[in-house]
CSV table of C-alpha atoms in Angstrom, one decimal:
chain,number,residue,atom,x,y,z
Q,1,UNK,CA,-19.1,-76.5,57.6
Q,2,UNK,CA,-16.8,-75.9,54.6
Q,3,UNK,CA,-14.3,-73.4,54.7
Q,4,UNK,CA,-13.8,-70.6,52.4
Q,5,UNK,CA,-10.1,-69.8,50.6
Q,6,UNK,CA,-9.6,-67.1,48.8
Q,7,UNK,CA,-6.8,-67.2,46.6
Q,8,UNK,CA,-5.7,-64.5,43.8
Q,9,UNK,CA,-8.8,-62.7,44.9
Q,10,UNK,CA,-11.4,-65.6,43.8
Q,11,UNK,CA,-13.0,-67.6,46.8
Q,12,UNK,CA,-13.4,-71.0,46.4
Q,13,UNK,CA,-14.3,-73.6,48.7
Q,14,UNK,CA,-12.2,-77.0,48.3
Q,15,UNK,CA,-13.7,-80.2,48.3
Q,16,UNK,CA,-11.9,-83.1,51.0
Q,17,UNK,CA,-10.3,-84.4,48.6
Q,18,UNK,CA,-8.5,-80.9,47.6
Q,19,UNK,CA,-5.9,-81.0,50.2
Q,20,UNK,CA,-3.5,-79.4,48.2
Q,21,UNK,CA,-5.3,-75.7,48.1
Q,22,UNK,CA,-4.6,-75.2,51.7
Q,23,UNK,CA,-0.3,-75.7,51.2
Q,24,UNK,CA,-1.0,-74.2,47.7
Q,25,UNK,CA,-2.4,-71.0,49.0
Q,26,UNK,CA,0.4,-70.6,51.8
Q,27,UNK,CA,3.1,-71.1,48.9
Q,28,UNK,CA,2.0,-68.2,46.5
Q,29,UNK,CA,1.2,-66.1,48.9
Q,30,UNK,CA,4.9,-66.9,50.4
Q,31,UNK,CA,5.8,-66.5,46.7
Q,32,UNK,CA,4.4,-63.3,46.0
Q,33,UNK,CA,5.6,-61.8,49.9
Q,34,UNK,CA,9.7,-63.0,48.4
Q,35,UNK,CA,8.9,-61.3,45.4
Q,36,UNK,CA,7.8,-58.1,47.0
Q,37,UNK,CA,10.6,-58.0,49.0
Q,38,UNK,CA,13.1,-58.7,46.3
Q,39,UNK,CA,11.9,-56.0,44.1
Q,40,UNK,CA,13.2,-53.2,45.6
Q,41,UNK,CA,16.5,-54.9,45.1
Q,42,UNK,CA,16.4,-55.3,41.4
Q,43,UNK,CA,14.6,-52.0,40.7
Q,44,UNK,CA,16.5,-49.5,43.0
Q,45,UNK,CA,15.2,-46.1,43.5
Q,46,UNK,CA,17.2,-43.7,41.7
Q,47,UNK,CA,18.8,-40.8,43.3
Q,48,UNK,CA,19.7,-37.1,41.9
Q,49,UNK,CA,23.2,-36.8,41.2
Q,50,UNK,CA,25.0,-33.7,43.1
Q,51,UNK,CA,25.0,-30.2,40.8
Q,52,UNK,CA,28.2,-29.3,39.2
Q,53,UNK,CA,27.2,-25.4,39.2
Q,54,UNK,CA,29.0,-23.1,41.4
Q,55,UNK,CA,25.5,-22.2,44.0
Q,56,UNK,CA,24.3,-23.4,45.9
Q,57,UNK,CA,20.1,-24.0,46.3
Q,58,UNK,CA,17.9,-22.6,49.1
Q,59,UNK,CA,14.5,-23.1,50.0
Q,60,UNK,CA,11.3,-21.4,51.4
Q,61,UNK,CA,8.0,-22.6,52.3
Q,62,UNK,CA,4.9,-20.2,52.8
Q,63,UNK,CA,1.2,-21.7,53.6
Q,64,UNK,CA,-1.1,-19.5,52.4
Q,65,UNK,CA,-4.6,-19.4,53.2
Q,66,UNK,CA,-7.6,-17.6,51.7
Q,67,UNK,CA,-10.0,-16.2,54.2
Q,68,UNK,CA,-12.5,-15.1,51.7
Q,69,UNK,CA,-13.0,-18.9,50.2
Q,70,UNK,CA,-14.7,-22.1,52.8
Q,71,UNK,CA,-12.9,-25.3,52.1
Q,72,UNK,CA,-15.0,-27.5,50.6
Q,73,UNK,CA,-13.6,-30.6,51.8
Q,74,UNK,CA,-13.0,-29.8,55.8
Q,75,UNK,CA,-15.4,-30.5,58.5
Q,76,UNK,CA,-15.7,-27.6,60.2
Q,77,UNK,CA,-17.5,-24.1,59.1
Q,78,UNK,CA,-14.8,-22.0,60.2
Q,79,UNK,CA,-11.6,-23.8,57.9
Q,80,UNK,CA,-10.4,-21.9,55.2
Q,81,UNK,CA,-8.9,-22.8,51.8
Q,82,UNK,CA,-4.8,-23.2,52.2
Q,83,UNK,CA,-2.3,-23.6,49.9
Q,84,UNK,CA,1.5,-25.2,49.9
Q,85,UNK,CA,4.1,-23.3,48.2
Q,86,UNK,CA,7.5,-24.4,48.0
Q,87,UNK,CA,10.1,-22.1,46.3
Q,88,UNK,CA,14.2,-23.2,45.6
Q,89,UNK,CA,16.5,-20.5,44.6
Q,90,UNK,CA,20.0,-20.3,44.0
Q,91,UNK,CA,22.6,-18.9,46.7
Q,92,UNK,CA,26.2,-18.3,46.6
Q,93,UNK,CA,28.7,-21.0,47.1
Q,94,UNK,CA,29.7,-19.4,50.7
Q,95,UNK,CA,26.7,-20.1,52.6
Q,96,UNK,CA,26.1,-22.5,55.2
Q,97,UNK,CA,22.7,-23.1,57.3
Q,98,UNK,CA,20.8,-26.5,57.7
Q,99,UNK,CA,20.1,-28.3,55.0
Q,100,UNK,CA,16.2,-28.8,54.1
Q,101,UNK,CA,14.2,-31.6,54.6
């Protein structure tokens, strides 16, 4: 019985005398793992720089739900349609609390 290889997303099966898809296959995919791991390293992910204003920022999250709309896309009869809301504001300098997620 042959065996199938898929490489690159095409599935091929090799012949005996193709013995080089088997250590052909390992390599690029070893090739493409490196390269996934090195990419982070060459393309970092940026990061915000601090604010130079004098306030501060707070936050607030409310989840709001409509009882007199069904979601569509939940299994049971009884969910209703919920919304996210995420609000930042600006504080004074002086106050401390926890810092948001």
């Amino acid at each position: 019985m042959r065996r199938q290889l898929a490489l690159a997303g095409v599935a091929f099966w090799p012949t005996r005398s193709a013995r080089w898809a088997r250590p052909f296959a390992v390599g690029l995919g070893a090739l493409v793992l490196a390269l996934a791991a090195a990419l982070p390293l060459a393309l970092p992910v940026f990061g915000f720089p601090p604010l130079p204003g004098p306030c501060g920022i707070g936050t607030l999250v409310y989840l709001w739900t409509d009882r007199s709309r069904a979601e569509v896309f939940a299994t049971g009869p009884a969910r209703r349609r919920q919304l996210m809301v995420q609000v930042w504001y600006p504080t004074p300098s002086g106050l401390a609390g926890p810092p948001a997620a």
